[in-house]
Coordinates of C-alpha atoms in Angstrom, one line a residue:
Chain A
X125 CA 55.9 28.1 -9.9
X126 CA 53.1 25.7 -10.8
X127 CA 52.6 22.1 -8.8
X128 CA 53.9 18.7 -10.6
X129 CA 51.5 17.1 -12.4
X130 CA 50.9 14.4 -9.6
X131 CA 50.5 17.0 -7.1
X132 CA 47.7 18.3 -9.1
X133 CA 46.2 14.8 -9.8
X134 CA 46.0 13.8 -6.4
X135 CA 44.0 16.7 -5.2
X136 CA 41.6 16.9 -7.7
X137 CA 41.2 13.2 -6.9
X138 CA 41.0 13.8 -3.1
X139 CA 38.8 17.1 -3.7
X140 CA 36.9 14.6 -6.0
X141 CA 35.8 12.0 -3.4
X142 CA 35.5 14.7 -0.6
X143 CA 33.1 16.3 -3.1
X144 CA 31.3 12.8 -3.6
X145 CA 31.7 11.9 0.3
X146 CA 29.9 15.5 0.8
X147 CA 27.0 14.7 -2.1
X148 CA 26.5 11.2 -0.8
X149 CA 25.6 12.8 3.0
X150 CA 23.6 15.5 1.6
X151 CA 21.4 12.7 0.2
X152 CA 20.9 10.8 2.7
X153 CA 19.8 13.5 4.7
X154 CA 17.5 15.1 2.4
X155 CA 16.1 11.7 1.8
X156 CA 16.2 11.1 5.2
X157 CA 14.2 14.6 6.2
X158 CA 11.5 13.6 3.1
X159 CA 10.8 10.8 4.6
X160 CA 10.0 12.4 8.1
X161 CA 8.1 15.2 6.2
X162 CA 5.8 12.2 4.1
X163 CA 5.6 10.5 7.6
X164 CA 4.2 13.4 9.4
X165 CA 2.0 14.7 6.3
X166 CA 0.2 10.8 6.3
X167 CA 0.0 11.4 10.5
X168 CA -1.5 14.3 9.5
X169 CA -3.8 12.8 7.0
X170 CA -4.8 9.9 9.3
X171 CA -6.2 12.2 12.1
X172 CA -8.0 14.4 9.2
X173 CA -9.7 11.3 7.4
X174 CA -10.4 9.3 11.0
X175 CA -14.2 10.3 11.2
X176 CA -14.8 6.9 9.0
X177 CA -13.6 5.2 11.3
X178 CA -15.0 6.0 14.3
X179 CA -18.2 5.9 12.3
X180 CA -17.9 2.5 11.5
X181 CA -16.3 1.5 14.3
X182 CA -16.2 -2.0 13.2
X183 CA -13.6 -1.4 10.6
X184 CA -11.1 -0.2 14.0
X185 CA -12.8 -3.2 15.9
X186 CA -11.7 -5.7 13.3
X187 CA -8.3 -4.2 13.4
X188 CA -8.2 -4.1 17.1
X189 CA -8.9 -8.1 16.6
X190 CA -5.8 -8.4 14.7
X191 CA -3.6 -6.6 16.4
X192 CA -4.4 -6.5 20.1
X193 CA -6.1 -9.7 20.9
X194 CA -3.7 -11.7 18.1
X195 CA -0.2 -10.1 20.0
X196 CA -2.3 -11.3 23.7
X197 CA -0.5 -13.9 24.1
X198 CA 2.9 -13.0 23.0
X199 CA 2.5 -10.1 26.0
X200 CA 1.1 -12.5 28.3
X201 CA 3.7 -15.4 28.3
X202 CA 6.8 -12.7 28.1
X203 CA 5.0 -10.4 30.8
X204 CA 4.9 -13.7 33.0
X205 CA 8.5 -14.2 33.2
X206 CA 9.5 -10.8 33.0
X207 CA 7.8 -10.5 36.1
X208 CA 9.3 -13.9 37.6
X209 CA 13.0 -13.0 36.5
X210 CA 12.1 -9.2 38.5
X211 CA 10.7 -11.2 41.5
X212 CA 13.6 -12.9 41.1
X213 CA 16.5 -10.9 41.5
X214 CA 14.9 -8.1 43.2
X215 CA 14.5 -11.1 46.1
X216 CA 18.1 -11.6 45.8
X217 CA 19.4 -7.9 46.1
X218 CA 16.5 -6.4 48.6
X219 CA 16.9 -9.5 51.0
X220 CA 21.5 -8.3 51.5
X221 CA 19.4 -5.3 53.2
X222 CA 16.8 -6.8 54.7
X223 CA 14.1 -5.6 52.9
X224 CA 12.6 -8.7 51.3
X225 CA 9.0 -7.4 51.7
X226 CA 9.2 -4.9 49.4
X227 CA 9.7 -7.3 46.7
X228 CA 6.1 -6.6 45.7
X229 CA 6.8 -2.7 45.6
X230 CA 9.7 -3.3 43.9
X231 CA 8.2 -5.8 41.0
X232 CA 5.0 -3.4 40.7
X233 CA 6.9 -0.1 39.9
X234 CA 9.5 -1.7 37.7
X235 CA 6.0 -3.0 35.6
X236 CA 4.1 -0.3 35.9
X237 CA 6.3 2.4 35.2
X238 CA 8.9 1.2 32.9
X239 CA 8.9 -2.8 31.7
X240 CA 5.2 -2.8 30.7
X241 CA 4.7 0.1 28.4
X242 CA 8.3 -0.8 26.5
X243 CA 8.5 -4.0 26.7
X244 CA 4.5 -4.1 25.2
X245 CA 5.4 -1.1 22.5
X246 CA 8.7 -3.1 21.3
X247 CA 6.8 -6.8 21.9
X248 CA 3.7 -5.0 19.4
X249 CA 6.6 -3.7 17.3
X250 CA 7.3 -7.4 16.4
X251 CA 4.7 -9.0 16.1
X252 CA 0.8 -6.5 14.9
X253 CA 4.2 -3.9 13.4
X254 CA 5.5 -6.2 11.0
X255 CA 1.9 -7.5 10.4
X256 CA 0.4 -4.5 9.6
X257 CA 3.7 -2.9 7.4
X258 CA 4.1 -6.3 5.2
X259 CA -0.1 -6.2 5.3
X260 CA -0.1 -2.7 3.6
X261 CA 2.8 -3.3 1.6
X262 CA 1.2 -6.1 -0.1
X263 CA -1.7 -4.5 -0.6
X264 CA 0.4 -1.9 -2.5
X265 CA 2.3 -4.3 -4.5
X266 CA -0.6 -6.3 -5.6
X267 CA -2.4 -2.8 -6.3
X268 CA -5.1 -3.2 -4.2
X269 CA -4.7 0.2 -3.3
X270 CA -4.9 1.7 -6.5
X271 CA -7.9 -0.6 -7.3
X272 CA -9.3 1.8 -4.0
X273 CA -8.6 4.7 -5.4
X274 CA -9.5 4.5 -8.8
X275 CA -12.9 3.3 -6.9
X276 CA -13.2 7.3 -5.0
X277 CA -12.1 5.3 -1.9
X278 CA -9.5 7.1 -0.1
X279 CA -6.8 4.4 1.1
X280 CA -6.1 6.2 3.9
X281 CA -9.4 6.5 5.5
X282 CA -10.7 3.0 4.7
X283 CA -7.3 1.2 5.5
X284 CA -4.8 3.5 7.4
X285 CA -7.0 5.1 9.7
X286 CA -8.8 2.2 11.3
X287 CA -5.4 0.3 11.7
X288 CA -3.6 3.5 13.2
X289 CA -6.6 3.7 15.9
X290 CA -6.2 0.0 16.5
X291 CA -3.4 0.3 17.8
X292 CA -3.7 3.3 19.9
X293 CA -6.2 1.4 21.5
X294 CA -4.9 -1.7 21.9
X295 CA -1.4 -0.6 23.5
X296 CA -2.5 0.9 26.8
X297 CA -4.8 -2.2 27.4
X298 CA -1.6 -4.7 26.5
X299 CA 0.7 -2.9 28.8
X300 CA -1.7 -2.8 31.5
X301 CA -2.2 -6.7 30.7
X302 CA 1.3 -7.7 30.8
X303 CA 1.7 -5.2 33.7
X304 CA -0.7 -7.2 35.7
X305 CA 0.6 -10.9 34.6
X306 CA 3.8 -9.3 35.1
X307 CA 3.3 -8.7 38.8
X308 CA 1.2 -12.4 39.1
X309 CA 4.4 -14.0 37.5
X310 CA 6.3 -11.7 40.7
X311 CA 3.5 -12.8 43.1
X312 CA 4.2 -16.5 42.2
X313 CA 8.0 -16.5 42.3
X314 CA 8.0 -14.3 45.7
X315 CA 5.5 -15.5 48.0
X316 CA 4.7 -19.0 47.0
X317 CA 8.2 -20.2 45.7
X318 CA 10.8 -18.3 47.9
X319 CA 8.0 -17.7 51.0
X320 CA 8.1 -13.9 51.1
X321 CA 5.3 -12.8 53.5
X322 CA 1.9 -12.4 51.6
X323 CA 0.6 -10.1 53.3
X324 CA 2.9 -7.7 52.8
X325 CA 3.7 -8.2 49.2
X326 CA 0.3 -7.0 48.3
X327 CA 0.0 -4.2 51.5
X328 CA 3.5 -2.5 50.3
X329 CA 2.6 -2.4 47.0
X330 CA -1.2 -0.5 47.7
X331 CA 0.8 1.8 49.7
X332 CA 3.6 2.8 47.7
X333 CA 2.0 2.8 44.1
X334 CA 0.6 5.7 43.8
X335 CA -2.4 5.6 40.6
X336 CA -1.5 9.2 38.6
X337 CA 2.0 8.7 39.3
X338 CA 2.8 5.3 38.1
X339 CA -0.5 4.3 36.8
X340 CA -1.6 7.0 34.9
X341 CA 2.2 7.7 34.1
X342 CA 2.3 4.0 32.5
X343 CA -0.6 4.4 30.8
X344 CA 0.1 8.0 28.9
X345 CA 3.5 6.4 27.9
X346 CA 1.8 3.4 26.5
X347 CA -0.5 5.7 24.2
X348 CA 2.6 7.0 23.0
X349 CA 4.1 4.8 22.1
X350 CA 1.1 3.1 20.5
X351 CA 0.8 6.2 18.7
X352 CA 4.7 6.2 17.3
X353 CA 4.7 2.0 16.8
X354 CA 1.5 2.0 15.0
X355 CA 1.9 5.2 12.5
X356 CA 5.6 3.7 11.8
X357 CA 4.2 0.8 10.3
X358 CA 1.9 2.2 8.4
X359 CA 4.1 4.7 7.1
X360 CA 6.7 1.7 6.0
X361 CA 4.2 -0.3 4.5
X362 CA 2.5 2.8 2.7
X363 CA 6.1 4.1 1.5
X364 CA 7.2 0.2 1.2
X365 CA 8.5 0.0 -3.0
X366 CA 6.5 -2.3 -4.5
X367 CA 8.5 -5.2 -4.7
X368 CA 9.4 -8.6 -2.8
X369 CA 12.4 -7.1 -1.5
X370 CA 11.1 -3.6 -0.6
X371 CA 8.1 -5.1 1.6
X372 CA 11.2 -6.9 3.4
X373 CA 12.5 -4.2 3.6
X374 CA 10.1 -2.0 5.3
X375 CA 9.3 -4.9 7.9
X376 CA 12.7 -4.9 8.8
X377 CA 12.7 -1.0 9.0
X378 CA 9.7 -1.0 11.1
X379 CA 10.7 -2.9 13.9
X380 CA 14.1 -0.6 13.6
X381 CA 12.8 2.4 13.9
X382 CA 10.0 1.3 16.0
X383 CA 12.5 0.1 18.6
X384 CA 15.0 3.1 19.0
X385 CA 11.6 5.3 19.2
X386 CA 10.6 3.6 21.9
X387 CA 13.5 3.7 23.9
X388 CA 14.0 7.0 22.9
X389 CA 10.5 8.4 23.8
X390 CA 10.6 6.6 26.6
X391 CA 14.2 8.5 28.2
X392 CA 11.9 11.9 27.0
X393 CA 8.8 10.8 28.7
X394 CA 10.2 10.0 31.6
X395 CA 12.4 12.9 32.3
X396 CA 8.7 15.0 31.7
X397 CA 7.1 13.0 34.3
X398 CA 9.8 13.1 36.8
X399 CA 10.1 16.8 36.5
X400 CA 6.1 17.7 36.9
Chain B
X254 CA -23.6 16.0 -25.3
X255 CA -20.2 15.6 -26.5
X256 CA -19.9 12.5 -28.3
X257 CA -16.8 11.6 -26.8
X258 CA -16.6 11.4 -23.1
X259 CA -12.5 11.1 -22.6
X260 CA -10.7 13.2 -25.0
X261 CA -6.8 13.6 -24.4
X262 CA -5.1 16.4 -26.0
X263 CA -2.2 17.4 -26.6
X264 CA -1.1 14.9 -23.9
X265 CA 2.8 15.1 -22.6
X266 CA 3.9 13.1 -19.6
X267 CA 7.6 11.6 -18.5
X268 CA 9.4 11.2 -15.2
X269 CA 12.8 11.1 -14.5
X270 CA 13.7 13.1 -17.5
X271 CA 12.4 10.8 -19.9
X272 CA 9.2 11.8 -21.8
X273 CA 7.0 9.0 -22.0
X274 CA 4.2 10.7 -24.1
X275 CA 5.1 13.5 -26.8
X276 CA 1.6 15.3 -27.6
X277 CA -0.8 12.5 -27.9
X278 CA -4.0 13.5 -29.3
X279 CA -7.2 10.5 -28.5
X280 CA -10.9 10.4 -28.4
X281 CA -13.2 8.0 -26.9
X282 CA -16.4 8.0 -28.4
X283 CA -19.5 6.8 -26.0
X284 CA -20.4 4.0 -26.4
X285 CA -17.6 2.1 -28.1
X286 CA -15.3 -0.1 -27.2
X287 CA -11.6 1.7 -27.9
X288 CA -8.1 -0.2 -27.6
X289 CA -4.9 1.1 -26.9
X290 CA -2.2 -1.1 -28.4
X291 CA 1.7 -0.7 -28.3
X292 CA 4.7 -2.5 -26.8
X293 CA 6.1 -2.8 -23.3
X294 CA 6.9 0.1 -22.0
X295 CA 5.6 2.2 -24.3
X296 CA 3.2 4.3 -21.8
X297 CA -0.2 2.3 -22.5
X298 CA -0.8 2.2 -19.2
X299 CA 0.4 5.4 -17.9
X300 CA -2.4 6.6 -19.9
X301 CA -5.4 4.3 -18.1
X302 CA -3.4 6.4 -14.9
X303 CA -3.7 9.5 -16.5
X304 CA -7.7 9.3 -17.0
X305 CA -8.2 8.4 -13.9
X306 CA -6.2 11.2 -12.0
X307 CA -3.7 8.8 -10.5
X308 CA -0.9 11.2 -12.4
X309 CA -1.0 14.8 -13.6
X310 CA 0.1 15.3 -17.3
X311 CA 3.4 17.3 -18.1
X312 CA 1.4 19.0 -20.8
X313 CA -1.6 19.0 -22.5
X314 CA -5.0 17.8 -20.6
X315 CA -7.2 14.7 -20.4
X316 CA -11.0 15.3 -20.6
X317 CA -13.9 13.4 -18.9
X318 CA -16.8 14.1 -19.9
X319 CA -15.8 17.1 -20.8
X320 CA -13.8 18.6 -17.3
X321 CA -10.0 18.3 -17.2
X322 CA -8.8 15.8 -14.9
X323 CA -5.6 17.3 -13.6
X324 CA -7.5 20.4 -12.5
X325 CA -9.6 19.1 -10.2
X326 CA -9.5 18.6 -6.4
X327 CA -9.4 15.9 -4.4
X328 CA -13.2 15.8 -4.3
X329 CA -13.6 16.8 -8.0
X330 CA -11.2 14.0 -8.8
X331 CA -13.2 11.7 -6.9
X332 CA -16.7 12.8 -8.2
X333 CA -14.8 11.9 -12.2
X334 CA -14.0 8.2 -10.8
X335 CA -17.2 7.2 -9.9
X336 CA -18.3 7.5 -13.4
X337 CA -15.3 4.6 -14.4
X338 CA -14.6 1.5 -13.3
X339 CA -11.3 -0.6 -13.9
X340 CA -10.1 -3.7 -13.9
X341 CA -6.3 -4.2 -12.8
X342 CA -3.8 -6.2 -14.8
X343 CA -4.0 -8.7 -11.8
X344 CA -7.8 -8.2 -10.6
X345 CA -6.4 -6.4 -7.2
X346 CA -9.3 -8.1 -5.3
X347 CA -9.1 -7.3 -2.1
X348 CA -7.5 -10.6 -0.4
X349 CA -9.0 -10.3 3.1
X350 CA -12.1 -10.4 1.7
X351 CA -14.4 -12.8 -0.2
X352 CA -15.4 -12.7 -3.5
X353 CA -18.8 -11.0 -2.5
X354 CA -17.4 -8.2 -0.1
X355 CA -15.1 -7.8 -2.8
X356 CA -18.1 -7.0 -5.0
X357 CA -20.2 -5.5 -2.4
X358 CA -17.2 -3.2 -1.6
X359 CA -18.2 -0.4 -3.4
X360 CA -21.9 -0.5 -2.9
X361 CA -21.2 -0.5 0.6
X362 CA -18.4 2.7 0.7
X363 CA -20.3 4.5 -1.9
X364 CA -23.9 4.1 -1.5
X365 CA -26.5 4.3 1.1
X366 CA -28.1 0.9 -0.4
X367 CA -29.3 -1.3 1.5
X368 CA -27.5 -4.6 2.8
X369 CA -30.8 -6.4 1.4
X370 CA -30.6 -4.6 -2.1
X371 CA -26.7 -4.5 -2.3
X372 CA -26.9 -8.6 -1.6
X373 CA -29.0 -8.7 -4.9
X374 CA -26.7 -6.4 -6.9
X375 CA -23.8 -8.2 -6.3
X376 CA -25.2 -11.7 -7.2
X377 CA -26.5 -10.0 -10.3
X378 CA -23.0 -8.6 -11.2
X379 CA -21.7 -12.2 -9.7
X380 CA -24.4 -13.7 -12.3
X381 CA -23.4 -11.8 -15.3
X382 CA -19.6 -12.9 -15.0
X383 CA -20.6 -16.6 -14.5
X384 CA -19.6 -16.8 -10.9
X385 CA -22.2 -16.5 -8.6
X386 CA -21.7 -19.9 -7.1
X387 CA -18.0 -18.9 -6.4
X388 CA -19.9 -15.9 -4.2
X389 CA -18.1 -17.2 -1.1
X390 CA -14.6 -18.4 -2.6
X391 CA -11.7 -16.4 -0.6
X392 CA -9.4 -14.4 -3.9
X393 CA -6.8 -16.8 -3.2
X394 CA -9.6 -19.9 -4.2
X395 CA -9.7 -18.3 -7.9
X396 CA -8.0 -19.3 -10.6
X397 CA -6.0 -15.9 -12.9
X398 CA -9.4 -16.1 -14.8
X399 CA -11.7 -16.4 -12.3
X400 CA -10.1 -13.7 -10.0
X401 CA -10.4 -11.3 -13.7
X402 CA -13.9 -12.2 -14.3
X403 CA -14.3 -11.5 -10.3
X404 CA -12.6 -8.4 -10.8
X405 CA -14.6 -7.3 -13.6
X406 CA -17.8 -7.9 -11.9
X407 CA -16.3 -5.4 -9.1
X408 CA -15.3 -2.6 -11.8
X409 CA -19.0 -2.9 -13.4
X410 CA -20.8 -3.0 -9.4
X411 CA -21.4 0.8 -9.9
X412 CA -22.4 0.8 -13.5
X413 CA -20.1 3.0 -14.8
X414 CA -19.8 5.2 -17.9
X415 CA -16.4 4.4 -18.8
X416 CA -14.7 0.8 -18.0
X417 CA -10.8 0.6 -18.5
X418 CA -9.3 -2.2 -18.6
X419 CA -5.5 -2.7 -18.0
X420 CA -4.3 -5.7 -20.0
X421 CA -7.0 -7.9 -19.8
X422 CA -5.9 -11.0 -21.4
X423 CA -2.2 -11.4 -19.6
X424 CA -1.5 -14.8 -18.5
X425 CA -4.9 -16.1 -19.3
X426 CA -5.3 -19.8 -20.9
X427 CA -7.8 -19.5 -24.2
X428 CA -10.8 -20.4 -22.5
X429 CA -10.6 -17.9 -20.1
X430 CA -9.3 -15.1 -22.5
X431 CA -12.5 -16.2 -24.2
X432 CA -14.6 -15.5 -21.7
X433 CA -13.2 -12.3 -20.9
X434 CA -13.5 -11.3 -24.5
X435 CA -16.9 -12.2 -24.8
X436 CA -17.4 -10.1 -21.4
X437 CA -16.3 -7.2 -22.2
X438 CA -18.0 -6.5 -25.0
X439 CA -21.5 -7.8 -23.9
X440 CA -20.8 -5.5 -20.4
X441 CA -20.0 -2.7 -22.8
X442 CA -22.8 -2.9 -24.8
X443 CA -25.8 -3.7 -22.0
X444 CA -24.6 -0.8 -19.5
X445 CA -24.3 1.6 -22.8
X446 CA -20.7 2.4 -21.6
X447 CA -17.2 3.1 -22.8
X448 CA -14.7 0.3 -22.7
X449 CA -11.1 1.3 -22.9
X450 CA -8.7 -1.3 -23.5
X451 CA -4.8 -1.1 -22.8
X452 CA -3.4 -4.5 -24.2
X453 CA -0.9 -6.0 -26.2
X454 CA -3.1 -9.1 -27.4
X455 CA -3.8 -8.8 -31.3
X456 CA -6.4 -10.9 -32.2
X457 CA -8.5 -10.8 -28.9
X458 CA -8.0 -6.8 -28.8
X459 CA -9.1 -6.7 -33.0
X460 CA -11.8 -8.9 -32.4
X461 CA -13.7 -6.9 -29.5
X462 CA -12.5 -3.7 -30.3
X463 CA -14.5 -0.4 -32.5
X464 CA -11.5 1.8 -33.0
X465 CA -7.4 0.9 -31.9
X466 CA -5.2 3.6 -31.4
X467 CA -1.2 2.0 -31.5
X468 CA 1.4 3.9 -29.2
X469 CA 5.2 3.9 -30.3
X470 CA 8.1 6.3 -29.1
X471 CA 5.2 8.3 -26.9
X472 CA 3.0 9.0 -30.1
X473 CA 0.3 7.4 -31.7
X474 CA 1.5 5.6 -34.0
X475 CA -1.4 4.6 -36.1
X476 CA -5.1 4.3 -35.3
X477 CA -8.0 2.7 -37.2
X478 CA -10.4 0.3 -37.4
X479 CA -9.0 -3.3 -36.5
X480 CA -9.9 -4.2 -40.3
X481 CA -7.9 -0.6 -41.3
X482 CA -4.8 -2.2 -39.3
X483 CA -4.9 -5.2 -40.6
X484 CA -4.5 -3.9 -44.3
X485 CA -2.2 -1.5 -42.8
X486 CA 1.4 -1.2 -44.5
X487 CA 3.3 1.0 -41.5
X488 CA 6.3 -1.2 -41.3
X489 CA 5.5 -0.6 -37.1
X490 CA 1.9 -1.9 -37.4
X491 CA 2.6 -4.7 -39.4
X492 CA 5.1 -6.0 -37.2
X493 CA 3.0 -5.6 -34.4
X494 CA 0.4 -7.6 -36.3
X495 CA 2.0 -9.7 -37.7
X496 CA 3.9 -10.4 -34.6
X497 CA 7.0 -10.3 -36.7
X498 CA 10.6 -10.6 -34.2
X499 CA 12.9 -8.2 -36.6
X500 CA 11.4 -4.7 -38.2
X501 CA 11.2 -1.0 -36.9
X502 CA 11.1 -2.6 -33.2
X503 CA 14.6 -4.5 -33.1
X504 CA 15.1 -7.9 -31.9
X505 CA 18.9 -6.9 -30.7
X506 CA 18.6 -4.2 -27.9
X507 CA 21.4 -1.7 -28.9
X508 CA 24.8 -3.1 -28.1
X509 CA 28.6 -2.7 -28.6
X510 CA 30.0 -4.4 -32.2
X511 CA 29.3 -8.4 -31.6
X512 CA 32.5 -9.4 -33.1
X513 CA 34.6 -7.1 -31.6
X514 CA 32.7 -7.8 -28.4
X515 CA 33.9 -11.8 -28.3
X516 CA 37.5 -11.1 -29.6
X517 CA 38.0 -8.8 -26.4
X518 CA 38.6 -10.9 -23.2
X519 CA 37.8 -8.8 -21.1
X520 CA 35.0 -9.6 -19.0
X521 CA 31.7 -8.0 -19.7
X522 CA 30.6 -4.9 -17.3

C-alpha cells in the first residue's frame, strides 16, 4: 500500500534539508581545504621568490622595522608583568614547601620554555599580524598590487617575501626579549620586594636552565611560530576580498587562526622536545 | 612589422557562467591613440586585464606584438608587460612611498640604472606631468588629479610601447580632466606609443582619441572614427552620445508589472 500524502511530504522535506545540511558541510570543507592548499602554494611561493629579498636586504630590514622593533614595546611592558605576576605566585606556592629560592628557577623555565615564545607569537599576532594582513589587503583593494604586476613585478617577491622573513626574524629576538624582561620583572618582585635571597635566585637558575634544552628549545618554538603567525597574515591579507568589510575580515581571521596555531603548535612542539 | 601591435581575435571571456565577451574582434594600430567605450559593466576593462595577462581568455587570443598573451609563461608574460604601461582607475600609487619612489619604482626593480641617472629620469617624467615640485609629496598629499597625473608619470617611467589607460577621467573636476587629456595624447605622440583608452567619458574620449571601438552585450558594438560616431544613427551609439536616459539601454532595470506591483501589499522581497 502506498504512504499518505503527508507521509510522503515530510520525508522529502526532511531528505531535503539533510540533503542541504550535507551540501552546506561539503562546502565549507572543500572551501575550507582550498584555502589551506592556496595557503601552502603562496608558502611555497614565498620561499621560491625569497632570493630578492635577501638580496636587498633592506626591503626585509625595513620590514623588520615595522614589525619587530614597532611590537618592542608591547612585548616589553606585557613580558614585565608576566614575569612579576610568575614571581608572584610561584613565591606564594614554592614558599607552603619551603622552597622559596627556586623562585628564580621557577620564573626562568616558565619564560623560557613556555610564556615567552606564546605569549610573543600571540602578542605579534595582534599587533605586526593585523598590521601586515589589513597592510596587504589594502594594498589589494586599492590595486596597488595589480599596478605591480602589470609593471613585471612579482607581488610576492617584492612585498610578501620580505615581510614573511621579517617576521621569522623578528620572533625569536622578541621572545628572547620579553623572556629576559620577563625574568627582570621576576627578579624585581622576588628579591627586592618580597626579600628572596639574591644570591640564590640567580645561582639556581644558572644551574637548573639548561641552554639546548630550554634555550635552544624556546628559541626553535619561537621560529615556528614566527613562521605560522607571519605566513597567516599574509595569506589573509593576500586572499582578503577586496572590500572594507573583507579587509576586516581577514584581520579578524588572522589573529584567529593565528591564535589556535599557536597553542596548537605549541602542545605539538612540546611533546617533540620532551620526547627527544 | 605588423602595423598593429595588440590585435584581439576572436576574443571570448566570462566567469561564473556568464559570458562577458562573445567573439570580439580589435586592432590597435601603432601609434594611435584607440578608445574603448561602452557602459558599466560591459567588460571594458576586463579587456585592459586581458592584454596584459592578468586573465586568460575563454576563447580566441589576444596578440602583442604579435605573440599570444595567454600562452606564455610566467617569464614570457612578464617580458610582454614591460613593453606597456597603465595607469589604474585610481593611480594605485604605492602609499608607503613618495611620489618619487613611486616613480623611481620601476627604474629601480627593473633596471640596472643608476640612482644618479634614475634621479634625472624621474624628474623628467615628474616634469612632463607638471609635478616635479610635488616630487616629495606622500600619495595621500595629492589631490584625485594630481595622484592620476602622478600615476601617469609612473606608467610612462619605462617608456613603453603600449600605454592603457583604465578610465582616466573618473571623478576628475574639468581642469584636471583637462590636463589629463591634453597628457595623454602629447605622451602618446612624443614616446611614439600606443595609447589604449577604456572610458565612458564622450567628449574627452572623442576629442583625444584616432579610432573608438563601443562594447555592448560582449560585442563591439560599433567602431569608427569619433567624427564617424558622432554622425552615427545606431540607436545604441546615439544614446551613448547623446547621453540620452531611455533607448536600447533602458532606464527601468527589468522589473515585475509597476501597477500590479503597488496594488499588492505584500512587502517587497
Amino acid at each position: 500500500m502506498s504512504d499518505n500524502p503527508i507521509k510522503i511530504m515530510i520525508k522529502s522535506k526532511l531528505l531535503s534539508s539533510i540533503t542541504q545540511t550535507l551540501r552546506g558541510i561539503g562546502k565549507r570543507m572543500t572551501e575550507r581545504i582550498w584555502r589551506l592548499g592556496t595557503g601552502t602554494r603562496l608558502f611555497f611561493l614565498t620561499i621560491f621568490y625569497s632570493g630578492e629579498s635577501f638580496k636587498r636586504f633592506h626591503l626585509t630590514l625595513r620590514e623588520i622595522y615595522f614589525t619587530g622593533v614597532m611590537s618592542l614595546l608591547i612585548i616589553v611592558v606585557s613580558a614585565f608583568f608576566v614575569g612579576m605576576v610568575l614571581a608572584l605566585q610561584g613565591y606564594n606556592t614554592l614558599q607552603k614547601y619551603g622552597s622559596s629560592e627556586a623562585i628564580g628557577v621557577l620564573v626562568a623555565l616558565s619564560l623560557v620554555r613556555e610564556l615567552g615564545p606564546v605569549v610573543t607569537a600571540l602578542l605579534f599576532a595582534g599587533r605586526a599580524g593585523t598590521a601586515i594582513t589589513a597592510e596587504i589587503g589594502l594594498m589589494k583593494t586599492t590595486e596597488q598590487l595589480s599596478a605591480m604586476e602589470m609593471m613585471a613585478v612579482n607581488p610576492i617577491a617584492r612585498v610578501v617575501a620580505p615581510r614573511f622573513w621579517a617576521g621569522v626574524i623578528s620572533m625569536p629576538i622578541l621572545a628572547t626579549l620579553f623572556s629576559m624582561v620577563g625574568i627582570l620583572g621576576g627578579y624585581i618582585v622576588a628579591v627586592p620586594l618580597i626579600g628572596v635571597d639574591d644570591g640564590a635566585f640567580w645561582s639556581q637558575m644558572q644551574a637548573n636552565v639548561d641552554f639546548r634544552a630550554d634555550i635552544i628549545n624556546g628559541v626553535i618554538k619561537s621560529l615556528v611560530f614566527g613562521v605560522a603567525c607571519t605566513m597567516i597574515a599574509l595569506f589573509e591579507g593576500f586572499d582578503a576580498p577586496p572590500t572594507a568589510e573583507g579587509v576586516s575580515r581577514a584581520t579578524t581571521r588572522t589573529v584567529v587562526i593565528s591564535s589556535l596555531a599557536v597553542l596548537a603548535l605549541d602542545f605539538v612542539l612540546t611533546s617533540f622536545m620532551l620526547v627527544i | 612589422m605588423n602595423p598593429n601591435i595588440v590585435e584581439i581575435d576572436h576574443l571570448s571571456f566570462g566567469y561564473k557562467g556568464r559570458l562577458l565577451h562573445k567573439g570580439i574582434n580589435m586592432v590597435f594600430p601603432r601609434g594611435k591613440v584607440v578608445a574603448i567605450m561602452g557602459g558599466s559593466g560591459s567588460g571594458k576593462t576586463t579587456l585592459l586585464r586581458l592584454i596584459g595577462g592578468q586573465i586568460k581568455p575563454s576563447a580566441g587570443e589576444v596578440r602583442v606584438d604579435g605573440e599570444v598573451v595567454h600562452q606564455q609563461d610566467r617569464d614570457g608574460i612578464y617580458r610582454l608587460r614591460r613593453k606597456m604601461g597603465m595607469l589604474f582607475q585610481h593611480g594605485a600609487l604605492f602609499t608607503d612611498l613618495s611620489v618619487f619612489d613611486n616613480v623611481a619604482f620601476p627604474m629601480r626593480e627593473l633596471t640596472d640604472l643608476p640612482e644618479s641617472m634614475i634621479r634625472d629620469l624621474v624628474l623628467m617624467k615628474l616634469n612632463a606631468v607638471g609635478l616635479r615640485g610635488a616630487y616629495n609629496f606622500t600619495p595621500t598629499e595629492l589631490s584625485g588629479g594630481m595622484a592620476r597625473r602622478v600615476a601617469l608619470a609612473r606608467a610612462v617611467a619605462l617608456d613603453p610601447n603600449i600605454i592603457m589607460y583604465d578610465e582616466p577621467f573618473a571623478g576628475l573636476d574639468p581642469i584636471s580632466m583637462g590636463v589629463i587629456c591634453d597628457l595623454i595624447r602629447s605622451l602618446n605622440d612624443a614616446l611614439g606609443a600606443t595609447s589604449i583608452i577604456v572610458s565612458h567619458d564622450v567628449k574627452e574620449t572623442f576629442l583625444i582619441a584616432d579610432y573608438v571601438y563601443f562594447v555592448a552585450n560582449g560585442e563591439v558594438a560599433a567602431e569608427g572614427t569619433p567624427h564617424d560616431l558622432i554622425q552615427s544613427s545606431l540607436p545604441f551609439v546615439h544614446q551613448f552620445v547623446h547621453g540620452e536616459k531611455d533607448g536600447p539601454v533602458p532606464f527601468h532595470y527589468p522589473a515585475a508589472n509597476y501597477q500590479s506591483e503597488l496594488l499588492n501589499q505584500a512587502p517587497v522581497k
